[in-house]
mmCIF file of C-alpha atoms in Angstrom:
data_model
loop_
_atom_site.group_PDB
_atom_site.id
_atom_site.type_symbol
_atom_site.label_atom_id
_atom_site.label_comp_id
_atom_site.label_asym_id
_atom_site.label_seq_id
_atom_site.Cartn_x
_atom_site.Cartn_y
_atom_site.Cartn_z
ATOM 1 C CA MET A 1 23.860 85.050 -125.192
ATOM 2 C CA ALA A 2 24.072 81.270 -125.438
ATOM 3 C CA ALA A 3 25.273 79.403 -122.400
ATOM 4 C CA GLY A 4 28.449 77.336 -122.831
ATOM 5 C CA TYR A 5 29.263 74.033 -121.180
ATOM 6 C CA GLY A 6 29.680 74.355 -117.463
ATOM 7 C CA ALA A 7 28.511 77.932 -117.527
ATOM 8 C CA MET A 8 25.436 79.368 -115.981
ATOM 9 C CA GLY A 9 22.497 79.792 -118.333
ATOM 10 C CA ASP A 10 19.648 82.243 -118.240
ATOM 11 C CA ASP A 11 17.814 80.208 -115.620
ATOM 12 C CA GLU A 12 20.821 80.315 -113.226
ATOM 13 C CA THR A 13 21.524 76.518 -113.412
ATOM 14 C CA ILE A 14 24.957 75.036 -113.938
ATOM 15 C CA ASP A 15 25.539 72.462 -116.695
ATOM 16 C CA TYR A 16 27.428 69.604 -115.014
ATOM 17 C CA SER A 17 27.957 67.432 -118.111
ATOM 18 C CA VAL A 18 31.532 68.691 -118.593
ATOM 19 C CA HIS A 19 32.352 68.066 -114.940
ATOM 20 C CA GLU A 20 30.882 64.572 -115.052
ATOM 21 C CA ALA A 21 32.825 63.740 -118.235
ATOM 22 C CA TRP A 22 36.013 65.083 -116.650
ATOM 23 C CA ASN A 23 35.446 62.998 -113.513
ATOM 24 C CA GLU A 24 34.832 59.837 -115.563
ATOM 25 C CA ALA A 25 37.948 60.437 -117.686
ATOM 26 C CA THR A 26 40.017 61.109 -114.573
ATOM 27 C CA ASN A 27 38.794 57.868 -113.002
ATOM 28 C CA VAL A 28 39.698 55.921 -116.139
ATOM 29 C CA TYR A 29 43.184 57.467 -116.259
ATOM 30 C CA LEU A 30 43.690 56.740 -112.570
ATOM 31 C CA ILE A 31 42.720 53.089 -113.054
ATOM 32 C CA VAL A 32 45.036 52.783 -116.081
ATOM 33 C CA ILE A 33 47.941 54.262 -114.108
ATOM 34 C CA LEU A 34 47.338 51.960 -111.143
ATOM 35 C CA VAL A 35 47.074 48.851 -113.342
ATOM 36 C CA SER A 36 50.242 49.847 -115.213
ATOM 37 C CA PHE A 37 52.106 50.338 -111.954
ATOM 38 C CA GLY A 38 50.910 46.920 -110.725
ATOM 39 C CA LEU A 39 52.038 45.258 -113.955
ATOM 40 C CA PHE A 40 55.411 46.982 -113.693
ATOM 41 C CA LEU A 41 55.935 45.648 -110.174
ATOM 42 C CA TYR A 42 54.833 42.165 -111.256
ATOM 43 C CA ALA A 43 57.226 42.283 -114.221
ATOM 44 C CA ARG A 44 60.141 43.285 -112.001
ATOM 45 C CA LYS A 45 59.440 40.413 -109.618
ATOM 46 C CA ASN A 46 58.781 37.746 -112.289
ATOM 47 C CA LYS A 47 61.173 38.809 -115.048
ATOM 48 C CA ARG A 48 62.341 35.269 -115.860
ATOM 49 C CA LYS A 49 58.820 33.883 -116.235
ATOM 50 C CA ILE A 50 57.919 36.695 -118.600
ATOM 51 C CA MET A 51 61.107 36.381 -120.660
ATOM 52 C CA ARG A 52 60.461 32.644 -121.065
ATOM 53 C CA ILE A 53 57.230 33.496 -122.875
ATOM 54 C CA PHE A 54 58.969 35.717 -125.418
ATOM 55 C CA THR A 55 62.023 33.555 -126.114
ATOM 56 C CA LEU A 56 61.893 31.456 -129.251
ATOM 57 C CA PRO A 57 62.412 27.718 -128.967
ATOM 58 C CA PRO A 58 65.481 26.426 -130.783
ATOM 59 C CA THR A 59 64.763 25.653 -134.405
ATOM 60 C CA ILE A 60 65.623 22.400 -136.135
ATOM 61 C CA GLU A 61 68.421 24.050 -138.122
ATOM 62 C CA THR A 62 70.311 25.210 -135.045
ATOM 63 C CA ALA A 63 69.850 21.819 -133.392
ATOM 64 C CA SER A 64 71.342 20.018 -136.401
ATOM 65 C CA GLU A 65 74.385 22.310 -136.492
ATOM 66 C CA PRO A 66 77.355 20.947 -134.566
ATOM 67 C CA ASN A 67 77.871 22.961 -131.448
ATOM 68 C CA PHE A 68 81.487 23.993 -130.865
ATOM 69 C CA TYR A 69 81.329 23.560 -127.094
ATOM 70 C CA ASP A 70 79.726 20.119 -127.348
ATOM 71 C CA ASP A 71 82.491 19.061 -129.729
ATOM 72 C CA MET A 72 85.136 20.337 -127.343
ATOM 73 C CA LYS A 73 83.565 18.429 -124.458
ATOM 74 C CA LYS A 74 83.560 15.225 -126.488
ATOM 75 C CA ILE A 75 87.186 15.709 -127.518
ATOM 76 C CA ARG A 76 88.231 16.384 -123.931
ATOM 77 C CA LEU A 77 86.335 13.322 -122.701
ATOM 78 C CA ARG A 78 87.981 11.173 -125.369
ATOM 79 C CA GLN A 79 91.413 12.479 -124.336
ATOM 80 C CA GLN A 80 90.707 11.715 -120.694
ATOM 81 C CA LEU A 81 89.590 8.190 -121.549
ATOM 82 C CA GLU A 82 92.710 7.582 -123.640
ATOM 83 C CA MET A 83 94.957 8.842 -120.843
ATOM 84 C CA TYR A 84 93.136 6.632 -118.343
ATOM 85 C CA TYR A 85 93.552 3.625 -120.656
ATOM 86 C CA ILE A 86 97.283 4.318 -121.089
ATOM 87 C CA ALA A 87 97.770 4.754 -117.331
ATOM 88 C CA ARG A 88 95.956 1.472 -116.564
ATOM 89 C CA LYS A 89 97.989 -0.340 -119.218
ATOM 90 C CA HIS A 90 101.203 1.057 -117.765
ATOM 91 C CA ASP A 91 100.167 0.053 -114.210
ATOM 92 C CA ASN A 92 99.364 -3.493 -115.338
ATOM 93 C CA GLN A 93 102.743 -3.809 -117.043
ATOM 94 C CA GLN A 94 104.533 -2.578 -113.924
ATOM 95 C CA GLN A 95 102.718 -5.121 -111.729
ATOM 96 C CA SER A 96 103.438 -8.062 -114.035
ATOM 97 C CA GLN A 97 107.207 -7.422 -114.153
ATOM 98 C CA PRO A 98 109.259 -8.574 -111.163
ATOM 99 C CA GLU A 99 110.911 -5.813 -109.259
ATOM 100 C CA CYS A 100 114.270 -7.483 -108.792
ATOM 101 C CA VAL A 101 116.505 -7.961 -111.756
ATOM 102 C CA GLN A 102 118.981 -10.805 -111.791
ATOM 103 C CA VAL A 103 122.255 -10.176 -113.450
ATOM 104 C CA SER A 104 124.351 -13.107 -114.488
ATOM 105 C CA VAL A 105 128.074 -12.716 -114.846
ATOM 106 C CA GLU A 106 129.992 -15.090 -117.053
#
């Protein structure tokens, strides 16, 4: 009968090649699991840094498109400036006019 791997042969010796290969494979799997776990913990702690790597920078086309919110901000700022100008103009007119009115009776 031929001796299989890890079995005892005719000379009563044990073939350890299967055991050694199993131990090496187990060590490799253990290292892979530990490294994966470490990377997972690092990713949880530094999620923003990692996401910055994978986000695409804005393209030229999107930068040239008018942004709705920027337009609204500009419109609102223009309205505020116009209201400020009208209020200042009204205040200046009130200060230049005398407060007492003279009425003449004929």
